Structure formats: structure tokens, C-alpha cells
PDB file of C-alpha atoms in Angstrom:
ATOM      1  CA  MET X   1      -7.487  -8.683  -5.486  1.00 84.00           C
ATOM      2  CA  HIS X   2      -4.891  -6.118  -4.419  1.00 96.00           C
ATOM      3  CA  ARG X   3      -6.115  -3.614  -1.821  1.00 97.00           C
ATOM      4  CA  THR X   4      -4.448  -1.100   0.489  1.00 98.00           C
ATOM      5  CA  THR X   5      -5.203   2.107   2.365  1.00 97.00           C
ATOM      6  CA  LEU X   6      -3.706   5.518   1.722  1.00 98.00           C
ATOM      7  CA  GLY X   7      -4.586   7.820   4.581  1.00 97.00           C
ATOM      8  CA  ASP X   8      -8.370   8.029   4.592  1.00 97.00           C
ATOM      9  CA  PHE X   9      -8.700   6.470   1.124  1.00 98.00           C
ATOM     10  CA  GLU X  10      -8.982   2.823   0.145  1.00 98.00           C
ATOM     11  CA  LEU X  11      -7.239   1.765  -3.085  1.00 98.00           C
ATOM     12  CA  THR X  12      -8.146  -1.433  -4.942  1.00 98.00           C
ATOM     13  CA  VAL X  13      -6.711  -2.731  -8.206  1.00 98.00           C
ATOM     14  CA  ILE X  14      -9.606  -3.868 -10.407  1.00 98.00           C
ATOM     15  CA  SER X  15      -8.436  -5.982 -13.347  1.00 98.00           C
ATOM     16  CA  ASP X  16     -10.060  -6.346 -16.744  1.00 98.00           C
ATOM     17  CA  GLY X  17      -7.901  -9.460 -17.234  1.00 98.00           C
ATOM     18  CA  THR X  18      -4.843  -9.774 -19.458  1.00 98.00           C
ATOM     19  CA  TYR X  19      -4.276  -9.233 -23.156  1.00 98.00           C
ATOM     20  CA  PHE X  20      -1.561  -9.976 -25.683  1.00 98.00           C
ATOM     21  CA  LEU X  21       1.130  -7.465 -26.563  1.00 97.00           C
ATOM     22  CA  ASP X  22       4.103  -8.094 -28.817  1.00 97.00           C
ATOM     23  CA  GLY X  23       7.257  -8.341 -26.710  1.00 98.00           C
ATOM     24  CA  GLY X  24       9.322  -6.271 -29.109  1.00 97.00           C
ATOM     25  CA  ALA X  25       6.784  -3.460 -29.191  1.00 98.00           C
ATOM     26  CA  PHE X  26       6.375  -3.598 -25.410  1.00 98.00           C
ATOM     27  CA  PHE X  27      10.090  -3.059 -24.799  1.00 98.00           C
ATOM     28  CA  GLY X  28      11.026  -0.996 -27.848  1.00 97.00           C
ATOM     29  CA  VAL X  29      14.759  -0.810 -28.553  1.00 96.00           C
ATOM     30  CA  VAL X  30      15.671  -2.986 -25.551  1.00 97.00           C
ATOM     31  CA  PRO X  31      17.111  -6.238 -26.975  1.00 97.00           C
ATOM     32  CA  LYS X  32      15.135  -9.407 -26.429  1.00 97.00           C
ATOM     33  CA  THR X  33      18.177 -10.985 -24.800  1.00 97.00           C
ATOM     34  CA  MET X  34      17.697  -8.427 -22.009  1.00 97.00           C
ATOM     35  CA  TRP X  35      13.916  -8.128 -21.606  1.00 98.00           C
ATOM     36  CA  SER X  36      13.324 -11.879 -21.889  1.00 97.00           C
ATOM     37  CA  LYS X  37      15.146 -12.282 -18.577  1.00 96.00           C
ATOM     38  CA  LYS X  38      12.197 -10.461 -16.986  1.00 96.00           C
ATOM     39  CA  ALA X  39       9.277 -11.623 -19.144  1.00 96.00           C
ATOM     40  CA  THR X  40       8.751 -14.885 -21.015  1.00 96.00           C
ATOM     41  CA  PRO X  41       7.029 -14.572 -24.403  1.00 97.00           C
ATOM     42  CA  ASP X  42       5.022 -17.291 -26.117  1.00 97.00           C
ATOM     43  CA  GLU X  43       5.979 -18.861 -29.460  1.00 97.00           C
ATOM     44  CA  GLN X  44       4.574 -15.809 -31.276  1.00 97.00           C
ATOM     45  CA  ASN X  45       6.658 -13.413 -29.147  1.00 97.00           C
ATOM     46  CA  ARG X  46       3.556 -12.261 -27.274  1.00 97.00           C
ATOM     47  CA  LEU X  47       3.406 -11.305 -23.611  1.00 98.00           C
ATOM     48  CA  ASP X  48       0.405 -11.367 -21.307  1.00 96.00           C
ATOM     49  CA  ALA X  49      -0.055  -7.767 -20.190  1.00 98.00           C
ATOM     50  CA  GLY X  50      -2.309  -6.699 -17.358  1.00 98.00           C
ATOM     51  CA  LEU X  51      -5.269  -4.362 -17.635  1.00 98.00           C
ATOM     52  CA  ASN X  52      -5.283  -2.697 -14.237  1.00 98.00           C
ATOM     53  CA  SER X  53      -7.838  -0.097 -13.267  1.00 98.00           C
ATOM     54  CA  LEU X  54      -7.654   1.585  -9.876  1.00 98.00           C
ATOM     55  CA  LEU X  55     -10.698   2.023  -7.659  1.00 98.00           C
ATOM     56  CA  ILE X  56     -10.447   4.794  -5.080  1.00 98.00           C
ATOM     57  CA  ARG X  57     -12.964   4.940  -2.254  1.00 98.00           C
ATOM     58  CA  THR X  58     -12.691   8.354  -0.593  1.00 97.00           C
ATOM     59  CA  GLY X  59     -15.560   7.843   1.849  1.00 95.00           C
ATOM     60  CA  ASP X  60     -18.153   9.735  -0.167  1.00 95.00           C
ATOM     61  CA  LYS X  61     -16.965   9.139  -3.745  1.00 97.00           C
ATOM     62  CA  ASN X  62     -16.085   6.043  -5.773  1.00 98.00           C
ATOM     63  CA  ILE X  63     -13.510   6.902  -8.433  1.00 98.00           C
ATOM     64  CA  LEU X  64     -12.370   4.545 -11.192  1.00 98.00           C
ATOM     65  CA  ILE X  65      -9.145   5.237 -13.065  1.00 98.00           C
ATOM     66  CA  GLU X  66      -9.150   3.543 -16.502  1.00 98.00           C
ATOM     67  CA  THR X  67     -11.690   1.046 -17.800  1.00 98.00           C
ATOM     68  CA  GLY X  68      -9.645  -1.633 -19.595  1.00 98.00           C
ATOM     69  CA  ILE X  69     -10.400  -3.071 -23.027  1.00 98.00           C
ATOM     70  CA  GLY X  70     -14.124  -3.605 -22.541  1.00 98.00           C
ATOM     71  CA  ASN X  71     -16.295  -5.920 -24.621  1.00 98.00           C
ATOM     72  CA  LYS X  72     -16.664  -4.155 -27.983  1.00 97.00           C
ATOM     73  CA  LEU X  73     -13.587  -5.273 -29.946  1.00 97.00           C
ATOM     74  CA  SER X  74     -14.124  -6.643 -33.434  1.00 95.00           C
ATOM     75  CA  ASP X  75     -13.530 -10.345 -34.054  1.00 96.00           C
ATOM     76  CA  ARG X  76     -10.290  -9.482 -35.858  1.00 96.00           C
ATOM     77  CA  LEU X  77      -8.928  -7.536 -32.887  1.00 96.00           C
ATOM     78  CA  VAL X  78     -10.032 -10.215 -30.441  1.00 97.00           C
ATOM     79  CA  GLN X  79      -7.842 -12.647 -32.383  1.00 96.00           C
ATOM     80  CA  ILE X  80      -4.895 -10.281 -31.968  1.00 95.00           C
ATOM     81  CA  TYR X  81      -5.307  -9.058 -28.408  1.00 96.00           C
ATOM     82  CA  LYS X  82      -7.905 -11.277 -26.660  1.00 96.00           C
ATOM     83  CA  GLN X  83     -10.911  -9.698 -24.954  1.00 96.00           C
ATOM     84  CA  PRO X  84     -11.027 -10.800 -21.318  1.00 97.00           C
ATOM     85  CA  ALA X  85     -13.818  -8.382 -20.293  1.00 97.00           C
ATOM     86  CA  LYS X  86     -13.475  -9.047 -16.555  1.00 98.00           C
ATOM     87  CA  LEU X  87     -13.694  -5.508 -15.188  1.00 98.00           C
ATOM     88  CA  LEU X  88     -17.366  -5.482 -14.220  1.00 98.00           C
ATOM     89  CA  ASP X  89     -17.157  -8.928 -12.599  1.00 98.00           C
ATOM     90  CA  ASN X  90     -14.146  -7.828 -10.569  1.00 98.00           C
ATOM     91  CA  LEU X  91     -15.834  -4.550  -9.678  1.00 98.00           C
ATOM     92  CA  HIS X  92     -18.794  -6.579  -8.407  1.00 98.00           C
ATOM     93  CA  ALA X  93     -16.392  -8.737  -6.376  1.00 97.00           C
ATOM     94  CA  ALA X  94     -15.171  -5.500  -4.768  1.00 97.00           C
ATOM     95  CA  GLY X  95     -18.752  -4.748  -3.741  1.00 97.00           C
ATOM     96  CA  LEU X  96     -19.734  -2.185  -6.356  1.00 98.00           C
ATOM     97  CA  ALA X  97     -22.061  -1.986  -9.347  1.00 98.00           C
ATOM     98  CA  PRO X  98     -21.532   0.353 -12.316  1.00 98.00           C
ATOM     99  CA  GLU X  99     -24.172   2.661 -10.845  1.00 98.00           C
ATOM    100  CA  ASP X 100     -21.969   3.175  -7.776  1.00 98.00           C
ATOM    101  CA  ILE X 101     -19.127   4.848  -9.689  1.00 98.00           C
ATOM    102  CA  ASP X 102     -19.141   8.649  -9.355  1.00 98.00           C
ATOM    103  CA  ILE X 103     -16.058   9.566 -11.402  1.00 98.00           C
ATOM    104  CA  VAL X 104     -14.110   7.861 -14.203  1.00 98.00           C
ATOM    105  CA  ILE X 105     -10.682   9.203 -15.171  1.00 99.00           C
ATOM    106  CA  ASN X 106      -9.057   8.151 -18.441  1.00 98.00           C
ATOM    107  CA  THR X 107      -5.319   8.830 -18.567  1.00 98.00           C
ATOM    108  CA  HIS X 108      -5.569   8.753 -22.366  1.00 98.00           C
ATOM    109  CA  LEU X 109      -7.949   7.337 -24.954  1.00 98.00           C
ATOM    110  CA  HIS X 110      -6.183   4.256 -26.323  1.00 98.00           C
ATOM    111  CA  PHE X 111      -8.682   1.421 -26.591  1.00 98.00           C
ATOM    112  CA  ASP X 112      -7.030  -0.642 -23.837  1.00 98.00           C
ATOM    113  CA  HIS X 113      -7.582   2.159 -21.326  1.00 98.00           C
ATOM    114  CA  CYS X 114     -11.153   3.251 -22.008  1.00 98.00           C
ATOM    115  CA  GLY X 115     -12.950   0.234 -23.487  1.00 98.00           C
ATOM    116  CA  TRP X 116     -15.496  -0.099 -20.674  1.00 98.00           C
ATOM    117  CA  ASN X 117     -16.342   3.618 -20.835  1.00 98.00           C
ATOM    118  CA  THR X 118     -19.338   2.545 -22.916  1.00 98.00           C
ATOM    119  CA  VAL X 119     -21.320  -0.559 -23.769  1.00 98.00           C
ATOM    120  CA  ARG X 120     -23.335  -1.406 -26.836  1.00 97.00           C
ATOM    121  CA  GLN X 121     -27.091  -1.023 -26.429  1.00 95.00           C
ATOM    122  CA  GLY X 122     -28.789  -2.056 -29.660  1.00 94.00           C
ATOM    123  CA  ASP X 123     -27.304   0.212 -32.316  1.00 93.00           C
ATOM    124  CA  ARG X 124     -26.135   2.797 -29.764  1.00 96.00           C
ATOM    125  CA  PHE X 125     -23.258   3.118 -27.323  1.00 98.00           C
ATOM    126  CA  VAL X 126     -24.161   4.245 -23.810  1.00 98.00           C
ATOM    127  CA  ALA X 127     -22.254   4.932 -20.604  1.00 98.00           C
ATOM    128  CA  THR X 128     -21.282   1.826 -18.670  1.00 98.00           C
ATOM    129  CA  PHE X 129     -21.231   3.949 -15.527  1.00 98.00           C
ATOM    130  CA  PRO X 130     -24.487   5.880 -15.892  1.00 98.00           C
ATOM    131  CA  LYS X 131     -24.084   8.289 -12.952  1.00 98.00           C
ATOM    132  CA  ALA X 132     -20.393   9.050 -13.470  1.00 98.00           C
ATOM    133  CA  LYS X 133     -18.597  12.057 -14.843  1.00 98.00           C
ATOM    134  CA  TYR X 134     -15.702  11.063 -17.111  1.00 98.00           C
ATOM    135  CA  TYR X 135     -12.495  13.103 -17.373  1.00 98.00           C
ATOM    136  CA  VAL X 136      -9.725  13.207 -20.004  1.00 98.00           C
ATOM    137  CA  GLN X 137      -7.447  15.851 -21.502  1.00 98.00           C
ATOM    138  CA  GLU X 138      -9.037  17.818 -24.357  1.00 98.00           C
ATOM    139  CA  LYS X 139      -5.901  17.711 -26.513  1.00 98.00           C
ATOM    140  CA  GLU X 140      -5.774  13.924 -26.119  1.00 98.00           C
ATOM    141  CA  TRP X 141      -9.306  13.694 -27.522  1.00 98.00           C
ATOM    142  CA  GLU X 142      -8.421  16.112 -30.326  1.00 98.00           C
ATOM    143  CA  HIS X 143      -5.432  13.966 -31.284  1.00 98.00           C
ATOM    144  CA  GLY X 144      -7.601  10.846 -31.421  1.00 98.00           C
ATOM    145  CA  ARG X 145     -10.007  12.600 -33.790  1.00 97.00           C
ATOM    146  CA  LEU X 146      -7.198  13.122 -36.327  1.00 97.00           C
ATOM    147  CA  GLN X 147      -6.928   9.369 -36.994  1.00 97.00           C
ATOM    148  CA  LEU X 148      -3.283   9.621 -37.996  1.00 97.00           C
ATOM    149  CA  GLU X 149      -1.616   6.686 -39.699  1.00 97.00           C
ATOM    150  CA  ARG X 150       0.798   6.129 -36.800  1.00 96.00           C
ATOM    151  CA  ASP X 151      -1.835   5.414 -34.136  1.00 96.00           C
ATOM    152  CA  ALA X 152      -5.340   5.470 -35.618  1.00 96.00           C
ATOM    153  CA  ILE X 153      -5.872   1.854 -34.541  1.00 95.00           C
ATOM    154  CA  SER X 154      -5.523   2.916 -30.899  1.00 97.00           C
ATOM    155  CA  TYR X 155      -8.427   5.385 -30.963  1.00 98.00           C
ATOM    156  CA  MET X 156     -11.977   4.029 -31.170  1.00 98.00           C
ATOM    157  CA  SER X 157     -14.544   6.821 -30.973  1.00 98.00           C
ATOM    158  CA  PRO X 158     -17.434   4.694 -29.587  1.00 98.00           C
ATOM    159  CA  ASN X 159     -15.427   4.576 -26.352  1.00 98.00           C
ATOM    160  CA  TYR X 160     -15.752   8.304 -25.774  1.00 98.00           C
ATOM    161  CA  ASP X 161     -17.679  10.363 -28.345  1.00 98.00           C
ATOM    162  CA  PRO X 162     -21.112   9.193 -27.091  1.00 98.00           C
ATOM    163  CA  LEU X 163     -20.157  10.479 -23.639  1.00 98.00           C
ATOM    164  CA  LEU X 164     -19.262  13.885 -25.056  1.00 98.00           C
ATOM    165  CA  GLU X 165     -22.605  14.021 -26.844  1.00 97.00           C
ATOM    166  CA  THR X 166     -24.470  13.448 -23.572  1.00 97.00           C
ATOM    167  CA  GLY X 167     -22.252  15.786 -21.557  1.00 98.00           C
ATOM    168  CA  GLN X 168     -20.945  13.021 -19.310  1.00 98.00           C
ATOM    169  CA  MET X 169     -17.326  13.420 -20.448  1.00 98.00           C
ATOM    170  CA  VAL X 170     -15.464  16.547 -19.376  1.00 98.00           C
ATOM    171  CA  LEU X 171     -12.435  17.682 -21.384  1.00 98.00           C
ATOM    172  CA  LEU X 172      -9.626  19.109 -19.263  1.00 98.00           C
ATOM    173  CA  SER X 173      -6.875  21.581 -20.080  1.00 98.00           C
ATOM    174  CA  GLY X 174      -3.679  20.711 -18.257  1.00 97.00           C
ATOM    175  CA  ASP X 175      -2.981  19.875 -14.626  1.00 98.00           C
ATOM    176  CA  LEU X 176      -5.920  20.134 -12.268  1.00 98.00           C
ATOM    177  CA  GLU X 177      -7.203  19.075  -8.855  1.00 98.00           C
ATOM    178  CA  LEU X 178     -10.537  17.385  -9.588  1.00 97.00           C
ATOM    179  CA  LEU X 179     -11.550  17.111  -5.946  1.00 97.00           C
ATOM    180  CA  PRO X 180      -9.675  17.180  -2.642  1.00 97.00           C
ATOM    181  CA  GLY X 181      -6.907  14.602  -2.770  1.00 97.00           C
ATOM    182  CA  ILE X 182      -7.404  13.671  -6.450  1.00 98.00           C
ATOM    183  CA  SER X 183      -5.499  15.536  -9.152  1.00 98.00           C
ATOM    184  CA  VAL X 184      -4.281  14.966 -12.703  1.00 98.00           C
ATOM    185  CA  ARG X 185      -0.903  15.914 -14.128  1.00 98.00           C
ATOM    186  CA  VAL X 186       0.166  15.721 -17.775  1.00 98.00           C
ATOM    187  CA  PHE X 187       3.261  13.608 -18.472  1.00 98.00           C
ATOM    188  CA  PRO X 188       4.003  13.661 -22.237  1.00 98.00           C
ATOM    189  CA  GLY X 189       5.788  10.820 -23.959  1.00 98.00           C
ATOM    190  CA  HIS X 190       3.476   7.906 -24.588  1.00 98.00           C
ATOM    191  CA  THR X 191       1.111  10.457 -26.088  1.00 98.00           C
ATOM    192  CA  ALA X 192       1.531  14.220 -26.040  1.00 98.00           C
ATOM    193  CA  ASN X 193      -1.220  14.709 -23.461  1.00 98.00           C
ATOM    194  CA  MET X 194      -1.358  11.569 -21.357  1.00 98.00           C
ATOM    195  CA  GLN X 195      -2.254  12.396 -17.766  1.00 98.00           C
ATOM    196  CA  ALA X 196      -1.328  10.589 -14.567  1.00 98.00           C
ATOM    197  CA  VAL X 197      -3.610  10.599 -11.532  1.00 98.00           C
ATOM    198  CA  ILE X 198      -2.138  11.587  -8.181  1.00 98.00           C
ATOM    199  CA  VAL X 199      -3.917  10.530  -5.005  1.00 98.00           C
ATOM    200  CA  GLU X 200      -3.100  12.208  -1.684  1.00 98.00           C
ATOM    201  CA  SER X 201      -4.440  11.653   1.817  1.00 98.00           C
ATOM    202  CA  ASP X 202      -2.893  12.166   5.246  1.00 97.00           C
ATOM    203  CA  ASN X 203       0.420  13.311   3.698  1.00 96.00           C
ATOM    204  CA  LYS X 204       0.738  10.082   1.720  1.00 98.00           C
ATOM    205  CA  LYS X 205       0.703   9.898  -2.079  1.00 98.00           C
ATOM    206  CA  ALA X 206       0.029   7.340  -4.783  1.00 98.00           C
ATOM    207  CA  CYS X 207       0.174   7.804  -8.534  1.00 98.00           C
ATOM    208  CA  TYR X 208      -1.499   5.905 -11.335  1.00 98.00           C
ATOM    209  CA  ILE X 209       1.301   6.630 -13.772  1.00 98.00           C
ATOM    210  CA  SER X 210      -0.319   4.847 -16.743  1.00 98.00           C
ATOM    211  CA  ASP X 211       1.824   4.131 -19.815  1.00 98.00           C
ATOM    212  CA  LEU X 212       4.640   6.418 -18.744  1.00 98.00           C
ATOM    213  CA  ILE X 213       5.857   3.374 -16.744  1.00 98.00           C
ATOM    214  CA  PRO X 214       3.546   0.563 -17.874  1.00 98.00           C
ATOM    215  CA  THR X 215       5.005  -2.202 -15.686  1.00 98.00           C
ATOM    216  CA  SER X 216       7.521  -2.726 -12.910  1.00 98.00           C
ATOM    217  CA  MET X 217       9.864  -4.008 -15.637  1.00 98.00           C
ATOM    218  CA  HIS X 218       9.929  -0.554 -17.267  1.00 98.00           C
ATOM    219  CA  ILE X 219      11.255   1.539 -14.374  1.00 98.00           C
ATOM    220  CA  ASP X 220      14.685   2.000 -15.998  1.00 97.00           C
ATOM    221  CA  LEU X 221      14.770   5.397 -17.697  1.00 97.00           C
ATOM    222  CA  THR X 222      15.576   4.001 -21.132  1.00 97.00           C
ATOM    223  CA  TRP X 223      13.268   0.953 -21.177  1.00 98.00           C
ATOM    224  CA  VAL X 224      10.714   2.728 -23.340  1.00 98.00           C
ATOM    225  CA  MET X 225       7.921   1.123 -25.367  1.00 98.00           C
ATOM    226  CA  ALA X 226       7.828   1.254 -29.163  1.00 98.00           C
ATOM    227  CA  PHE X 227       4.233   2.436 -28.756  1.00 97.00           C
ATOM    228  CA  ASP X 228       5.438   5.761 -27.320  1.00 98.00           C
ATOM    229  CA  LEU X 229       4.963   8.584 -29.798  1.00 98.00           C
ATOM    230  CA  PHE X 230       7.673  10.705 -28.153  1.00 98.00           C
ATOM    231  CA  PRO X 231      10.220   8.369 -26.525  1.00 98.00           C
ATOM    232  CA  LEU X 232      12.683  11.098 -25.590  1.00 98.00           C
ATOM    233  CA  GLN X 233       9.894  12.928 -23.798  1.00 98.00           C
ATOM    234  CA  THR X 234       9.014   9.693 -22.022  1.00 98.00           C
ATOM    235  CA  ILE X 235      12.527   9.655 -20.564  1.00 98.00           C
ATOM    236  CA  GLU X 236      12.302  13.297 -19.495  1.00 98.00           C
ATOM    237  CA  SER X 237       8.857  12.747 -17.961  1.00 98.00           C
ATOM    238  CA  ARG X 238      10.158   9.749 -16.027  1.00 98.00           C
ATOM    239  CA  LYS X 239      12.977  11.902 -14.654  1.00 98.00           C
ATOM    240  CA  LYS X 240      10.425  14.488 -13.570  1.00 98.00           C
ATOM    241  CA  TYR X 241       8.238  11.839 -11.968  1.00 98.00           C
ATOM    242  CA  TYR X 242      11.103  10.173 -10.118  1.00 98.00           C
ATOM    243  CA  GLY X 243      12.216  13.581  -8.860  1.00 98.00           C
ATOM    244  CA  SER X 244       9.092  13.665  -6.695  1.00 98.00           C
ATOM    245  CA  ALA X 245       8.033  10.033  -6.362  1.00 98.00           C
ATOM    246  CA  ILE X 246      11.310   8.667  -4.998  1.00 98.00           C
ATOM    247  CA  PRO X 247      12.148  11.193  -2.233  1.00 97.00           C
ATOM    248  CA  GLU X 248       8.488  11.575  -1.222  1.00 97.00           C
ATOM    249  CA  ARG X 249       7.884   7.805  -1.413  1.00 97.00           C
ATOM    250  CA  TRP X 250       4.859   7.702  -3.693  1.00 98.00           C
ATOM    251  CA  LEU X 251       3.105   4.398  -4.272  1.00 98.00           C
ATOM    252  CA  THR X 252       3.339   3.842  -8.049  1.00 98.00           C
ATOM    253  CA  VAL X 253       0.486   1.951  -9.732  1.00 98.00           C
ATOM    254  CA  PHE X 254       1.355   0.087 -12.949  1.00 98.00           C
ATOM    255  CA  THR X 255      -1.346  -0.164 -15.591  1.00 98.00           C
ATOM    256  CA  HIS X 256      -0.073  -3.242 -17.483  1.00 98.00           C
ATOM    257  CA  ASP X 257       1.643  -5.335 -14.792  1.00 98.00           C
ATOM    258  CA  ASP X 258      -0.578  -8.266 -13.909  1.00 95.00           C
ATOM    259  CA  ALA X 259       1.870  -9.750 -11.394  1.00 96.00           C
ATOM    260  CA  THR X 260       3.052  -6.565  -9.658  1.00 97.00           C
ATOM    261  CA  PRO X 261       0.388  -3.869  -9.923  1.00 97.00           C
ATOM    262  CA  TRP X 262       2.083  -1.417  -7.553  1.00 98.00           C
ATOM    263  CA  GLY X 263       5.153  -0.698  -5.462  1.00 98.00           C
ATOM    264  CA  TYR X 264       7.637   1.964  -4.334  1.00 98.00           C
ATOM    265  CA  ILE X 265      10.404   2.940  -6.753  1.00 98.00           C
ATOM    266  CA  GLU X 266      13.740   3.499  -5.030  1.00 97.00           C
ATOM    267  CA  LYS X 267      17.433   3.869  -5.816  1.00 95.00           C
ATOM    268  CA  ASN X 268      19.727   1.218  -4.360  1.00 94.00           C
ATOM    269  CA  GLU X 269      23.247   1.817  -3.030  1.00 92.00           C
ATOM    270  CA  LYS X 270      24.591   1.736  -6.605  1.00 92.00           C
ATOM    271  CA  GLY X 271      22.062   4.297  -7.834  1.00 90.00           C
ATOM    272  CA  LYS X 272      20.051   1.711  -9.794  1.00 94.00           C
ATOM    273  CA  LEU X 273      16.282   2.053  -9.862  1.00 97.00           C
ATOM    274  CA  VAL X 274      14.606  -0.823  -8.049  1.00 97.00           C
ATOM    275  CA  LEU X 275      11.114  -1.638  -6.847  1.00 96.00           C
ATOM    276  CA  ALA X 276      10.116  -2.235  -3.233  1.00 94.00           C
ATOM    277  CA  GLY X 277       6.804  -3.851  -2.390  1.00 82.00           C
ATOM    278  CA  LEU X 278       4.181  -2.647   0.064  1.00 79.00           C
TER     279      LEU X 278
END
């Protein structure tokens, strides 16, 4: 389990396991001859991608960013993606029960980022984290409701609509500080309203950048996923992020990197983007 401190906060990567993603889709227009030097696919061209949530202990609040795939996928989707469902076990290993989580932040509402928001209880879906407030961008939720042909498969309403019905999910409008040291900032590209979570304590910063930079292998500006709805905006959002994260030395947390869940993005002497560890 990966754990570090950031000022007065403790950060812990809590994994829901790994799932399959197609290598071509994961790296978009980047040729396989290039990306396969960094990641080795299986015989079906699949890669094992991480499902990293971030637990933030502030001293009086326990905050969970993202909730993985969960345990509600259909048998057909389990055959495609797998369903590791390890988040709650790993949360327990970190010393917490679902009842101990005060805040859940979803960067967006794709099923691999909010699956443990709810669990099935008979014929209903109820909050996995019963005392928590959940936060996501309102326009992200509105987009999911449209069920457009391009990405309808990514949006599964049982992961979030039951929380709206009970008032546990709060829909946000743009950038916002949720509580001291915890803020959200919209970075369009993967979706139009995906938000990153910025953590600040004692003049140090970390950012759960989500699918804007899904792994340490995607730090190059043009290594953009085929899943991104607006790839040119992804590039512009990465430029904006690097403009702050590199000179201010933010710890970047990668949502889908099982081997390297975080690190510091830097420019080497040739101007190439590289990753430095903790």
C-alpha cells in the first residue's frame, strides 16, 4: 500500500485491483511499436490497468477520491473488463470502514471511477459510504443522462442517481474549494467536465489528475487515449496543468497506473517530460 504525508495530511492509495483495457484504446493514435516498449499487452492486446482511489486523512475528515469499478457489473462486462472489487478490503487494511468516510469525490462518472459509490441491497441501490457526501460536476451528470452513442456504455445510473434521490450527492458548478486544503478544478478533454482534485497543506500540493493523465506512461502531451471525447482539449489541459504542477512541484496521482501510482513530473535537460519518484 502506497502512503505518504503532505503537510498535515496523510495520503494513501487505495486500490480496487486491476482491470483490462485494450492497448490501442488506452494509447489512442500512438503506434503500438512505441507504447509496447512501456507496457506489455496480452495475446488479446489487453493491458492490466490500475484502479487507484486516493484516501486523504486531514485529521478530522476522511476523504475518498474515486471508488473504482465496484461489484455491480453484468456478467458480460465482467468477461470484458474483470471485476476485482478490492476497494473495501484495501480500505479495511488501511484501518477504515465505509462508515468512516466523510466525503467522496468523483472526478467524473465513468463506471470505472464511481462503481463503489453504491451497492446493491435487494432490488435497490444504496450508498456504500452511508455517512458521506458525494461530489461531482453537474454538467458531467447531465452528460451521462443523455446516453449518447459515443459513450453511453461508460455511464451507469445506479452508480449515482440513487445518491441524488437521497440528497447524498452534491452537483457542483465549476472550480470550488470544498473545504480547507481540498479543491476541485475542471480540466476538459477526457470528458467536457472532468474535475481534478487538488490537495494543499503546509505549502505543498498534490493533484489527483484522473484521466487527464491516466498513467505515468501518458505524461507526454500527445499520448492521449482514444477514450477522450476531446483529445485536443486534453492536450491544452495538460499544458495548463504542467504550467503549475512542474514549477510548483505538485505530487501527481495517476488513476490507472498500478505500478506507479504517483510521482513528480519534471522536464529534463533536453526539455522532455519525465517522472521522478517520491
